């Protein structure tokens, strides 16, 4: 753990953040924001958080940037804001906001400074690190926390994803689906055809081996969604629609959530409590093998289905409107 | 259970008796006042409900019970007022509920350790209860609702309002102070008496005049209440009973005038003495009691009041001036309404007023009876040994009456209907909704809909709060 | 070293807030929101780091870092992505109504 490397990364994080904020060209600021996300993922990896680094890189830099670009394309034809602001003149707003932010930063730093001392683990964390193998049979402590010790919170998180997908579908509803066979050039399509199986394998490995190595349902599902986005972009919406319809995406999404709840109810029926792992009808297995960790494998599958289907349907809904306008 | 929640001491029984008599009179009166059978039944039904709630309030042993029953009686009165005047009823209800909120806050605060007995309350919560009861009994400054509510509601309901409803508030005040000496209440009472008499002289509307006269008489009661001492309780209760009976009679007469001539305006009334002789006699009995002429109950109660205020010469002097003012007020009413020339068309024949006159006449014998045997009521309350018909007392009251008559004759032209009008605090209740609307408009302009402005304000406020509490 | 992390967190967070307060473009507002969320994530992870600790994958070759904030951060990343996606949908919809991405013209909720 080298401090100069960390300092270098922090400096560049702040630099790219400043660029993203103050640049007038929106596309460049989006790319700069994506770079900030990747640098943050690197910092997370250096700070010994591989799970989080993976998630940050995939979701923040990959997915969010693509959604951002879709939204930008949709609003490209409208004029950018210009002219003086009527409510509060800029000579007042900038210094005032700068003052507020400066004072806020000072306050936050002072608060956090008192936290920096001799770091020691809390009792819960020592328990998790020591007893995970015995109590859950998995090797990835973070995945064990997410899917066994605090599995109920993960259920809540899938609910949040569901709410977001529902909200976006509601907001951007209307407009028929338009089949378009445009896509990109021939070379890209051929290259993509070669690459897709490996991408899918990669996604599946992240998903199914989530209880052994850094990864899990969220990351794997997001990579699946990224694959769907890539196919959408490269081959055009028509291709995507003829293979996987939006109805089946919805079914997959809801199926994921129902599978999660079903596994939890199995544990409850066995007498161990809702979402019980080893106290329910699941086996710990040999540590390190695929079928270990009790119900974590299936829960990962459920979460991955949910997240993948949800995120790709978000993208699909957004791009549908774009395509429709593009045709006109 | 009854023993825990209700107490039946002598002073409460007196008030209960007053309530019962007034409700009976109002029930008889209402048979003649309301034309339709449905209205008459509705009126009688809610009258009974009102009586029940007032009895519950008066006999209650806990402050909370008192509050609950008082509010129920307010609701009953609200429904009775709303039979004819809905806006007035809503405003009345709103003001009374606001006062009840103060009362409830005080009771809740004082009752942390257990139920609060209906009696004196400790200093931290004393002002809250005082404020709440002040709204109920129309203390100075909190009386803005009274002229409108008493002036615009139907006549029998006005009689109940002036006769009983404010008296329960005064009773609460009496038990709150518990006979202690509260100088601010005495001063407020003297001011109320003067202000009420002054405003009553300048009114154009019969019932508003009577409402201001109620404020004046309440001032008498509150002054005696604040004086404390052993005579305060009998004096307050005696005057409450007397005033209730006589003001009830006066409101009934005003109702008869309204039904007869179709107007409440002094400039359009006149010459009722020939057409309504029975009403005229009853009016004179009631007015005499209000002024305090010997031979009526008013004389006895005023004598007792003055006896309780012997140690406070300033207050007594103010009350004397107010007495002269009251005399002038009732001279005005008798001259302009009953005397003079008839100005408006007479709408109904006297036979229609059987019930109304009967209802009014129910109250008259009690006034005269108390007048001729003044010692009975104080003895019932446990205070004996007063001599009422002594020469100084008679002379004082006759002097006040005569002064009043002379001043009235002197100022008669000025007191004519369309003369000056001194604004009272109750114009605020008209302007209040406008003020709220203007305030809302200012806030509307602050909220321009700019997201960044909102966020800036929120961030600034959060920062200041964080700095203050870190 | 953790002081450096905390300083970065404070600067990043206030930078995000500054963006939201000052910029007129709705996309810049979303960028500011992203920066604020990233700052909080960095705070969690740098707080969870124990010097000379290993990543929380068993078997550990020594002591481990704190795994509980990692789980919290994972959830936070996913939920942050969801609310950003919803924000994009809002911007697209509002653009359809007002034909601009100027935050100052989204004034329908005034008063």
PDB file of C-alpha atoms in Angstrom, chain B residues 113-380:
ATOM      1  CA  UNK B 113     -48.181  13.824  37.506  1.00  0.00           C
ATOM      2  CA  UNK B 114     -51.838  12.961  37.578  1.00  0.00           C
ATOM      3  CA  UNK B 115     -55.317  14.302  36.971  1.00  0.00           C
ATOM      4  CA  UNK B 116     -55.656  17.952  37.847  1.00  0.00           C
ATOM      5  CA  UNK B 117     -58.447  18.814  40.239  1.00  0.00           C
ATOM      6  CA  UNK B 118     -60.751  21.632  39.332  1.00  0.00           C
ATOM      7  CA  UNK B 119     -59.063  24.193  41.482  1.00  0.00           C
ATOM      8  CA  UNK B 120     -56.060  26.480  41.638  1.00  0.00           C
ATOM      9  CA  UNK B 121     -53.181  25.671  39.323  1.00  0.00           C
ATOM     10  CA  UNK B 122     -49.472  26.362  39.738  1.00  0.00           C
ATOM     11  CA  UNK B 123     -47.738  29.382  38.187  1.00  0.00           C
ATOM     12  CA  UNK B 124     -46.060  27.862  35.117  1.00  0.00           C
ATOM     13  CA  UNK B 125     -49.373  26.858  33.651  1.00  0.00           C
ATOM     14  CA  UNK B 126     -51.497  29.564  35.161  1.00  0.00           C
ATOM     15  CA  UNK B 127     -51.119  31.939  32.162  1.00  0.00           C
ATOM     16  CA  UNK B 128     -52.144  29.230  29.687  1.00  0.00           C
ATOM     17  CA  UNK B 129     -55.295  28.451  31.585  1.00  0.00           C
ATOM     18  CA  UNK B 130     -55.906  32.146  32.053  1.00  0.00           C
ATOM     19  CA  UNK B 131     -55.627  32.723  28.330  1.00  0.00           C
ATOM     20  CA  UNK B 132     -57.986  29.878  27.541  1.00  0.00           C
ATOM     21  CA  UNK B 133     -60.556  30.957  30.069  1.00  0.00           C
ATOM     22  CA  UNK B 134     -60.073  34.547  29.045  1.00  0.00           C
ATOM     23  CA  UNK B 135     -61.304  33.727  25.587  1.00  0.00           C
ATOM     24  CA  UNK B 136     -64.306  31.974  27.068  1.00  0.00           C
ATOM     25  CA  UNK B 137     -65.221  34.773  29.458  1.00  0.00           C
ATOM     26  CA  UNK B 138     -64.271  37.623  27.146  1.00  0.00           C
ATOM     27  CA  UNK B 139     -61.511  39.287  29.109  1.00  0.00           C
ATOM     28  CA  UNK B 140     -60.285  42.568  27.784  1.00  0.00           C
ATOM     29  CA  UNK B 141     -58.398  42.024  24.553  1.00  0.00           C
ATOM     30  CA  UNK B 142     -59.827  38.553  24.089  1.00  0.00           C
ATOM     31  CA  UNK B 143     -63.362  39.809  23.703  1.00  0.00           C
ATOM     32  CA  UNK B 144     -63.240  40.429  19.977  1.00  0.00           C
ATOM     33  CA  UNK B 145     -65.562  37.583  19.180  1.00  0.00           C
ATOM     34  CA  UNK B 146     -68.329  38.552  21.570  1.00  0.00           C
ATOM     35  CA  UNK B 147     -70.053  41.480  19.840  1.00  0.00           C
ATOM     36  CA  UNK B 148     -70.417  39.549  16.608  1.00  0.00           C
ATOM     37  CA  UNK B 149     -71.391  36.225  18.122  1.00  0.00           C
ATOM     38  CA  UNK B 150     -73.861  37.595  20.623  1.00  0.00           C
ATOM     39  CA  UNK B 151     -75.086  40.261  18.271  1.00  0.00           C
ATOM     40  CA  UNK B 152     -75.819  38.236  15.197  1.00  0.00           C
ATOM     41  CA  UNK B 153     -77.091  34.928  16.461  1.00  0.00           C
ATOM     42  CA  UNK B 154     -80.795  34.201  16.922  1.00  0.00           C
ATOM     43  CA  UNK B 155     -82.257  35.844  19.990  1.00  0.00           C
ATOM     44  CA  UNK B 156     -82.771  32.814  22.243  1.00  0.00           C
ATOM     45  CA  UNK B 157     -79.259  31.610  21.467  1.00  0.00           C
ATOM     46  CA  UNK B 158     -77.872  35.043  22.307  1.00  0.00           C
ATOM     47  CA  UNK B 159     -79.658  34.845  25.602  1.00  0.00           C
ATOM     48  CA  UNK B 160     -78.014  31.510  26.319  1.00  0.00           C
ATOM     49  CA  UNK B 161     -74.636  32.774  25.191  1.00  0.00           C
ATOM     50  CA  UNK B 162     -74.739  35.839  27.378  1.00  0.00           C
ATOM     51  CA  UNK B 163     -76.526  34.130  30.181  1.00  0.00           C
ATOM     52  CA  UNK B 164     -74.704  30.864  30.637  1.00  0.00           C
ATOM     53  CA  UNK B 165     -71.832  30.303  28.273  1.00  0.00           C
ATOM     54  CA  UNK B 166     -69.665  33.176  29.446  1.00  0.00           C
ATOM     55  CA  UNK B 167     -70.626  32.387  33.033  1.00  0.00           C
ATOM     56  CA  UNK B 168     -69.071  28.961  32.831  1.00  0.00           C
ATOM     57  CA  UNK B 169     -65.871  30.638  31.724  1.00  0.00           C
ATOM     58  CA  UNK B 170     -66.076  33.003  34.674  1.00  0.00           C
ATOM     59  CA  UNK B 171     -66.714  30.059  36.968  1.00  0.00           C
ATOM     60  CA  UNK B 172     -63.571  28.429  35.659  1.00  0.00           C
ATOM     61  CA  UNK B 173     -61.666  31.630  36.401  1.00  0.00           C
ATOM     62  CA  UNK B 174     -63.109  31.687  39.889  1.00  0.00           C
ATOM     63  CA  UNK B 175     -61.928  28.207  40.676  1.00  0.00           C
ATOM     64  CA  UNK B 176     -58.591  28.889  39.003  1.00  0.00           C
ATOM     65  CA  UNK B 177     -57.710  31.774  41.254  1.00  0.00           C
ATOM     66  CA  UNK B 178     -59.356  30.169  44.241  1.00  0.00           C
ATOM     67  CA  UNK B 179     -60.105  33.428  46.015  1.00  0.00           C
ATOM     68  CA  UNK B 180     -56.604  34.819  45.747  1.00  0.00           C
ATOM     69  CA  UNK B 181     -55.902  38.456  45.075  1.00  0.00           C
ATOM     70  CA  UNK B 182     -54.981  38.974  41.431  1.00  0.00           C
ATOM     71  CA  UNK B 183     -54.526  42.696  40.815  1.00  0.00           C
ATOM     72  CA  UNK B 184     -54.297  42.378  37.052  1.00  0.00           C
ATOM     73  CA  UNK B 185     -57.715  40.775  36.929  1.00  0.00           C
ATOM     74  CA  UNK B 186     -59.201  43.597  38.978  1.00  0.00           C
ATOM     75  CA  UNK B 187     -57.707  46.178  36.692  1.00  0.00           C
ATOM     76  CA  UNK B 188     -58.847  44.283  33.627  1.00  0.00           C
ATOM     77  CA  UNK B 189     -62.318  44.027  35.065  1.00  0.00           C
ATOM     78  CA  UNK B 190     -62.569  47.749  35.702  1.00  0.00           C
ATOM     79  CA  UNK B 191     -61.338  48.491  32.193  1.00  0.00           C
ATOM     80  CA  UNK B 192     -63.824  46.050  30.710  1.00  0.00           C
ATOM     81  CA  UNK B 193     -66.682  47.601  32.586  1.00  0.00           C
ATOM     82  CA  UNK B 194     -65.847  51.087  31.317  1.00  0.00           C
ATOM     83  CA  UNK B 195     -65.084  50.032  27.769  1.00  0.00           C
ATOM     84  CA  UNK B 196     -68.217  47.916  27.495  1.00  0.00           C
ATOM     85  CA  UNK B 197     -70.456  50.725  28.690  1.00  0.00           C
ATOM     86  CA  UNK B 198     -68.741  53.232  26.410  1.00  0.00           C
ATOM     87  CA  UNK B 199     -69.069  51.059  23.329  1.00  0.00           C
ATOM     88  CA  UNK B 200     -72.639  50.139  24.136  1.00  0.00           C
ATOM     89  CA  UNK B 201     -73.593  53.789  24.008  1.00  0.00           C
ATOM     90  CA  UNK B 202     -72.341  54.099  20.458  1.00  0.00           C
ATOM     91  CA  UNK B 203     -73.981  51.058  18.954  1.00  0.00           C
ATOM     92  CA  UNK B 204     -76.612  51.212  16.325  1.00  0.00           C
ATOM     93  CA  UNK B 205     -77.751  47.636  16.543  1.00  0.00           C
ATOM     94  CA  UNK B 206     -79.905  46.537  19.480  1.00  0.00           C
ATOM     95  CA  UNK B 207     -78.290  43.176  20.027  1.00  0.00           C
ATOM     96  CA  UNK B 208     -74.768  44.513  19.651  1.00  0.00           C
ATOM     97  CA  UNK B 209     -75.607  47.061  22.305  1.00  0.00           C
ATOM     98  CA  UNK B 210     -76.700  44.282  24.603  1.00  0.00           C
ATOM     99  CA  UNK B 211     -73.538  42.326  23.787  1.00  0.00           C
ATOM    100  CA  UNK B 212     -71.347  45.223  24.818  1.00  0.00           C
ATOM    101  CA  UNK B 213     -73.411  45.563  27.937  1.00  0.00           C
ATOM    102  CA  UNK B 214     -72.571  41.944  28.647  1.00  0.00           C
ATOM    103  CA  UNK B 215     -68.904  42.812  28.397  1.00  0.00           C
ATOM    104  CA  UNK B 216     -69.447  45.616  30.832  1.00  0.00           C
ATOM    105  CA  UNK B 217     -71.189  43.441  33.398  1.00  0.00           C
ATOM    106  CA  UNK B 218     -68.553  40.762  32.999  1.00  0.00           C
ATOM    107  CA  UNK B 219     -66.092  43.451  33.891  1.00  0.00           C
ATOM    108  CA  UNK B 220     -67.899  43.896  37.186  1.00  0.00           C
ATOM    109  CA  UNK B 221     -67.697  40.191  37.858  1.00  0.00           C
ATOM    110  CA  UNK B 222     -64.038  39.893  36.944  1.00  0.00           C
ATOM    111  CA  UNK B 223     -63.130  42.914  39.067  1.00  0.00           C
ATOM    112  CA  UNK B 224     -64.749  41.333  42.097  1.00  0.00           C
ATOM    113  CA  UNK B 225     -63.052  38.046  41.229  1.00  0.00           C
ATOM    114  CA  UNK B 226     -59.688  39.645  41.148  1.00  0.00           C
ATOM    115  CA  UNK B 227     -60.205  41.374  44.441  1.00  0.00           C
ATOM    116  CA  UNK B 228     -60.226  38.118  46.321  1.00  0.00           C
ATOM    117  CA  UNK B 229     -61.305  37.833  49.884  1.00  0.00           C
ATOM    118  CA  UNK B 230     -64.129  35.960  51.506  1.00  0.00           C
ATOM    119  CA  UNK B 231     -66.894  37.935  49.839  1.00  0.00           C
ATOM    120  CA  UNK B 232     -65.684  37.394  46.275  1.00  0.00           C
ATOM    121  CA  UNK B 233     -67.277  34.004  45.661  1.00  0.00           C
ATOM    122  CA  UNK B 234     -70.817  34.940  46.739  1.00  0.00           C
ATOM    123  CA  UNK B 235     -70.578  38.280  44.966  1.00  0.00           C
ATOM    124  CA  UNK B 236     -69.406  36.768  41.720  1.00  0.00           C
ATOM    125  CA  UNK B 237     -72.014  34.054  41.717  1.00  0.00           C
ATOM    126  CA  UNK B 238     -74.844  36.341  42.724  1.00  0.00           C
ATOM    127  CA  UNK B 239     -74.053  38.806  40.014  1.00  0.00           C
ATOM    128  CA  UNK B 240     -73.600  36.015  37.517  1.00  0.00           C
ATOM    129  CA  UNK B 241     -77.063  34.712  38.274  1.00  0.00           C
ATOM    130  CA  UNK B 242     -78.623  38.132  38.217  1.00  0.00           C
ATOM    131  CA  UNK B 243     -76.971  39.170  35.042  1.00  0.00           C
ATOM    132  CA  UNK B 244     -77.842  35.897  33.398  1.00  0.00           C
ATOM    133  CA  UNK B 245     -81.503  36.293  34.187  1.00  0.00           C
ATOM    134  CA  UNK B 246     -81.778  39.936  33.268  1.00  0.00           C
ATOM    135  CA  UNK B 247     -79.641  39.741  30.143  1.00  0.00           C
ATOM    136  CA  UNK B 248     -81.654  36.750  29.071  1.00  0.00           C
ATOM    137  CA  UNK B 249     -84.810  38.771  29.424  1.00  0.00           C
ATOM    138  CA  UNK B 250     -83.303  41.661  27.502  1.00  0.00           C
ATOM    139  CA  UNK B 251     -82.226  39.464  24.604  1.00  0.00           C
ATOM    140  CA  UNK B 252     -85.649  37.939  24.495  1.00  0.00           C
ATOM    141  CA  UNK B 253     -87.150  41.409  24.267  1.00  0.00           C
ATOM    142  CA  UNK B 254     -84.749  42.306  21.498  1.00  0.00           C
ATOM    143  CA  UNK B 255     -85.866  39.192  19.678  1.00  0.00           C
ATOM    144  CA  UNK B 256     -89.470  40.212  20.039  1.00  0.00           C
ATOM    145  CA  UNK B 257     -88.658  43.630  18.619  1.00  0.00           C
ATOM    146  CA  UNK B 258     -86.838  42.004  15.741  1.00  0.00           C
ATOM    147  CA  UNK B 259     -89.756  39.777  14.952  1.00  0.00           C
ATOM    148  CA  UNK B 260     -92.217  42.599  15.300  1.00  0.00           C
ATOM    149  CA  UNK B 261     -90.510  45.209  13.185  1.00  0.00           C
ATOM    150  CA  UNK B 262     -88.162  43.133  11.113  1.00  0.00           C
ATOM    151  CA  UNK B 263     -85.123  45.207  11.988  1.00  0.00           C
ATOM    152  CA  UNK B 264     -82.515  45.568  14.672  1.00  0.00           C
ATOM    153  CA  UNK B 265     -81.439  49.042  13.769  1.00  0.00           C
ATOM    154  CA  UNK B 266     -82.219  51.808  16.227  1.00  0.00           C
ATOM    155  CA  UNK B 267     -82.846  54.315  13.495  1.00  0.00           C
ATOM    156  CA  UNK B 268     -85.729  52.242  12.245  1.00  0.00           C
ATOM    157  CA  UNK B 269     -87.237  51.196  15.568  1.00  0.00           C
ATOM    158  CA  UNK B 270     -89.572  53.191  17.722  1.00  0.00           C
ATOM    159  CA  UNK B 271     -92.934  53.322  19.326  1.00  0.00           C
ATOM    160  CA  UNK B 272     -93.039  49.810  20.635  1.00  0.00           C
ATOM    161  CA  UNK B 273     -94.574  50.823  23.941  1.00  0.00           C
ATOM    162  CA  UNK B 274     -98.060  51.105  22.499  1.00  0.00           C
ATOM    163  CA  UNK B 275     -97.985  47.990  20.383  1.00  0.00           C
ATOM    164  CA  UNK B 276     -96.172  45.669  22.735  1.00  0.00           C
ATOM    165  CA  UNK B 277     -97.165  46.637  26.245  1.00  0.00           C
ATOM    166  CA  UNK B 278     -96.328  43.314  27.863  1.00  0.00           C
ATOM    167  CA  UNK B 279     -92.899  43.282  26.357  1.00  0.00           C
ATOM    168  CA  UNK B 280     -92.398  46.839  27.490  1.00  0.00           C
ATOM    169  CA  UNK B 281     -93.100  46.007  31.108  1.00  0.00           C
ATOM    170  CA  UNK B 282     -90.799  43.017  31.051  1.00  0.00           C
ATOM    171  CA  UNK B 283     -88.120  45.143  29.451  1.00  0.00           C
ATOM    172  CA  UNK B 284     -88.373  47.722  32.170  1.00  0.00           C
ATOM    173  CA  UNK B 285     -88.054  45.098  34.880  1.00  0.00           C
ATOM    174  CA  UNK B 286     -84.938  43.691  33.267  1.00  0.00           C
ATOM    175  CA  UNK B 287     -83.415  47.102  32.620  1.00  0.00           C
ATOM    176  CA  UNK B 288     -84.038  48.149  36.191  1.00  0.00           C
ATOM    177  CA  UNK B 289     -82.222  45.058  37.360  1.00  0.00           C
ATOM    178  CA  UNK B 290     -79.303  45.827  35.097  1.00  0.00           C
ATOM    179  CA  UNK B 291     -79.024  49.372  36.346  1.00  0.00           C
ATOM    180  CA  UNK B 292     -79.359  48.222  39.909  1.00  0.00           C
ATOM    181  CA  UNK B 293     -82.478  49.985  41.104  1.00  0.00           C
ATOM    182  CA  UNK B 294     -83.693  48.951  44.538  1.00  0.00           C
ATOM    183  CA  UNK B 295     -86.376  46.298  44.512  1.00  0.00           C
ATOM    184  CA  UNK B 296     -84.696  44.178  41.873  1.00  0.00           C
ATOM    185  CA  UNK B 297     -82.072  41.489  42.109  1.00  0.00           C
ATOM    186  CA  UNK B 298     -79.561  43.721  40.410  1.00  0.00           C
ATOM    187  CA  UNK B 299     -79.522  46.065  43.340  1.00  0.00           C
ATOM    188  CA  UNK B 300     -78.691  43.261  45.757  1.00  0.00           C
ATOM    189  CA  UNK B 301     -75.944  41.797  43.599  1.00  0.00           C
ATOM    190  CA  UNK B 302     -74.352  45.164  42.930  1.00  0.00           C
ATOM    191  CA  UNK B 303     -74.416  45.906  46.646  1.00  0.00           C
ATOM    192  CA  UNK B 304     -72.641  42.667  47.358  1.00  0.00           C
ATOM    193  CA  UNK B 305     -70.084  43.430  44.660  1.00  0.00           C
ATOM    194  CA  UNK B 306     -69.367  46.818  46.102  1.00  0.00           C
ATOM    195  CA  UNK B 307     -69.022  45.272  49.551  1.00  0.00           C
ATOM    196  CA  UNK B 308     -66.414  42.874  48.262  1.00  0.00           C
ATOM    197  CA  UNK B 309     -64.496  45.736  46.648  1.00  0.00           C
ATOM    198  CA  UNK B 310     -64.439  47.975  49.701  1.00  0.00           C
ATOM    199  CA  UNK B 311     -60.677  47.891  49.921  1.00  0.00           C
ATOM    200  CA  UNK B 312     -60.208  48.994  46.336  1.00  0.00           C
ATOM    201  CA  UNK B 313     -61.447  52.537  45.981  1.00  0.00           C
ATOM    202  CA  UNK B 314     -60.139  53.051  42.462  1.00  0.00           C
ATOM    203  CA  UNK B 315     -61.897  50.021  41.139  1.00  0.00           C
ATOM    204  CA  UNK B 316     -65.069  50.972  42.944  1.00  0.00           C
ATOM    205  CA  UNK B 317     -64.963  54.424  41.400  1.00  0.00           C
ATOM    206  CA  UNK B 318     -64.551  52.928  37.928  1.00  0.00           C
ATOM    207  CA  UNK B 319     -67.476  50.660  38.543  1.00  0.00           C
ATOM    208  CA  UNK B 320     -69.564  53.564  39.665  1.00  0.00           C
ATOM    209  CA  UNK B 321     -68.841  55.403  36.438  1.00  0.00           C
ATOM    210  CA  UNK B 322     -69.666  52.258  34.527  1.00  0.00           C
ATOM    211  CA  UNK B 323     -72.917  52.059  36.421  1.00  0.00           C
ATOM    212  CA  UNK B 324     -73.829  55.536  35.251  1.00  0.00           C
ATOM    213  CA  UNK B 325     -72.898  54.462  31.742  1.00  0.00           C
ATOM    214  CA  UNK B 326     -75.148  51.423  32.008  1.00  0.00           C
ATOM    215  CA  UNK B 327     -77.989  53.606  33.098  1.00  0.00           C
ATOM    216  CA  UNK B 328     -77.449  55.762  30.032  1.00  0.00           C
ATOM    217  CA  UNK B 329     -77.356  52.716  27.806  1.00  0.00           C
ATOM    218  CA  UNK B 330     -80.686  51.429  28.928  1.00  0.00           C
ATOM    219  CA  UNK B 331     -82.217  54.856  28.771  1.00  0.00           C
ATOM    220  CA  UNK B 332     -81.072  54.906  25.171  1.00  0.00           C
ATOM    221  CA  UNK B 333     -82.606  51.556  24.434  1.00  0.00           C
ATOM    222  CA  UNK B 334     -85.906  52.421  26.074  1.00  0.00           C
ATOM    223  CA  UNK B 335     -86.086  55.809  24.418  1.00  0.00           C
ATOM    224  CA  UNK B 336     -85.220  54.785  20.909  1.00  0.00           C
ATOM    225  CA  UNK B 337     -86.861  51.402  20.795  1.00  0.00           C
ATOM    226  CA  UNK B 338     -89.849  51.703  23.008  1.00  0.00           C
ATOM    227  CA  UNK B 339     -90.444  55.390  23.099  1.00  0.00           C
ATOM    228  CA  UNK B 340     -90.652  57.800  20.249  1.00  0.00           C
ATOM    229  CA  UNK B 341     -92.542  57.480  17.046  1.00  0.00           C
ATOM    230  CA  UNK B 342     -93.062  54.323  15.089  1.00  0.00           C
ATOM    231  CA  UNK B 343     -90.855  54.278  12.049  1.00  0.00           C
ATOM    232  CA  UNK B 344     -91.154  50.798  10.580  1.00  0.00           C
ATOM    233  CA  UNK B 345     -94.081  48.788   9.562  1.00  0.00           C
ATOM    234  CA  UNK B 346     -95.433  46.492  12.170  1.00  0.00           C
ATOM    235  CA  UNK B 347     -95.267  42.958  10.878  1.00  0.00           C
ATOM    236  CA  UNK B 348     -97.253  40.765  13.202  1.00  0.00           C
ATOM    237  CA  UNK B 349    -100.089  41.046  15.607  1.00  0.00           C
ATOM    238  CA  UNK B 350     -99.422  40.769  19.335  1.00  0.00           C
ATOM    239  CA  UNK B 351    -101.173  37.397  19.609  1.00  0.00           C
ATOM    240  CA  UNK B 352     -98.259  35.770  17.817  1.00  0.00           C
ATOM    241  CA  UNK B 353     -95.946  36.761  20.574  1.00  0.00           C
ATOM    242  CA  UNK B 354     -97.672  34.677  23.221  1.00  0.00           C
ATOM    243  CA  UNK B 355     -94.900  32.180  23.565  1.00  0.00           C
ATOM    244  CA  UNK B 356     -92.155  34.683  23.388  1.00  0.00           C
ATOM    245  CA  UNK B 357     -93.668  36.858  26.043  1.00  0.00           C
ATOM    246  CA  UNK B 358     -94.327  33.802  28.167  1.00  0.00           C
ATOM    247  CA  UNK B 359     -90.720  32.730  27.909  1.00  0.00           C
ATOM    248  CA  UNK B 360     -89.549  36.149  28.936  1.00  0.00           C
ATOM    249  CA  UNK B 361     -92.026  36.273  31.754  1.00  0.00           C
ATOM    250  CA  UNK B 362     -90.621  33.053  33.222  1.00  0.00           C
ATOM    251  CA  UNK B 363     -87.527  34.905  34.259  1.00  0.00           C
ATOM    252  CA  UNK B 364     -89.131  37.998  35.672  1.00  0.00           C
ATOM    253  CA  UNK B 365     -90.523  36.665  38.963  1.00  0.00           C
ATOM    254  CA  UNK B 366     -87.107  35.438  40.024  1.00  0.00           C
ATOM    255  CA  UNK B 367     -85.621  38.862  39.579  1.00  0.00           C
ATOM    256  CA  UNK B 368     -88.290  40.463  41.658  1.00  0.00           C
ATOM    257  CA  UNK B 369     -88.182  37.720  44.248  1.00  0.00           C
ATOM    258  CA  UNK B 370     -84.442  38.093  44.639  1.00  0.00           C
ATOM    259  CA  UNK B 371     -84.973  41.775  44.800  1.00  0.00           C
ATOM    260  CA  UNK B 372     -87.332  41.648  47.737  1.00  0.00           C
ATOM    261  CA  UNK B 373     -85.571  38.842  49.562  1.00  0.00           C
ATOM    262  CA  UNK B 374     -81.959  39.460  48.734  1.00  0.00           C
ATOM    263  CA  UNK B 375     -80.431  37.428  51.496  1.00  0.00           C
ATOM    264  CA  UNK B 376     -81.570  34.037  50.319  1.00  0.00           C
ATOM    265  CA  UNK B 377     -78.978  33.362  47.665  1.00  0.00           C
ATOM    266  CA  UNK B 378     -75.929  34.405  49.672  1.00  0.00           C
ATOM    267  CA  UNK B 379     -77.208  32.333  52.575  1.00  0.00           C
ATOM    268  CA  UNK B 380     -77.440  29.373  50.266  1.00  0.00           C
TER     269      UNK B 380
END
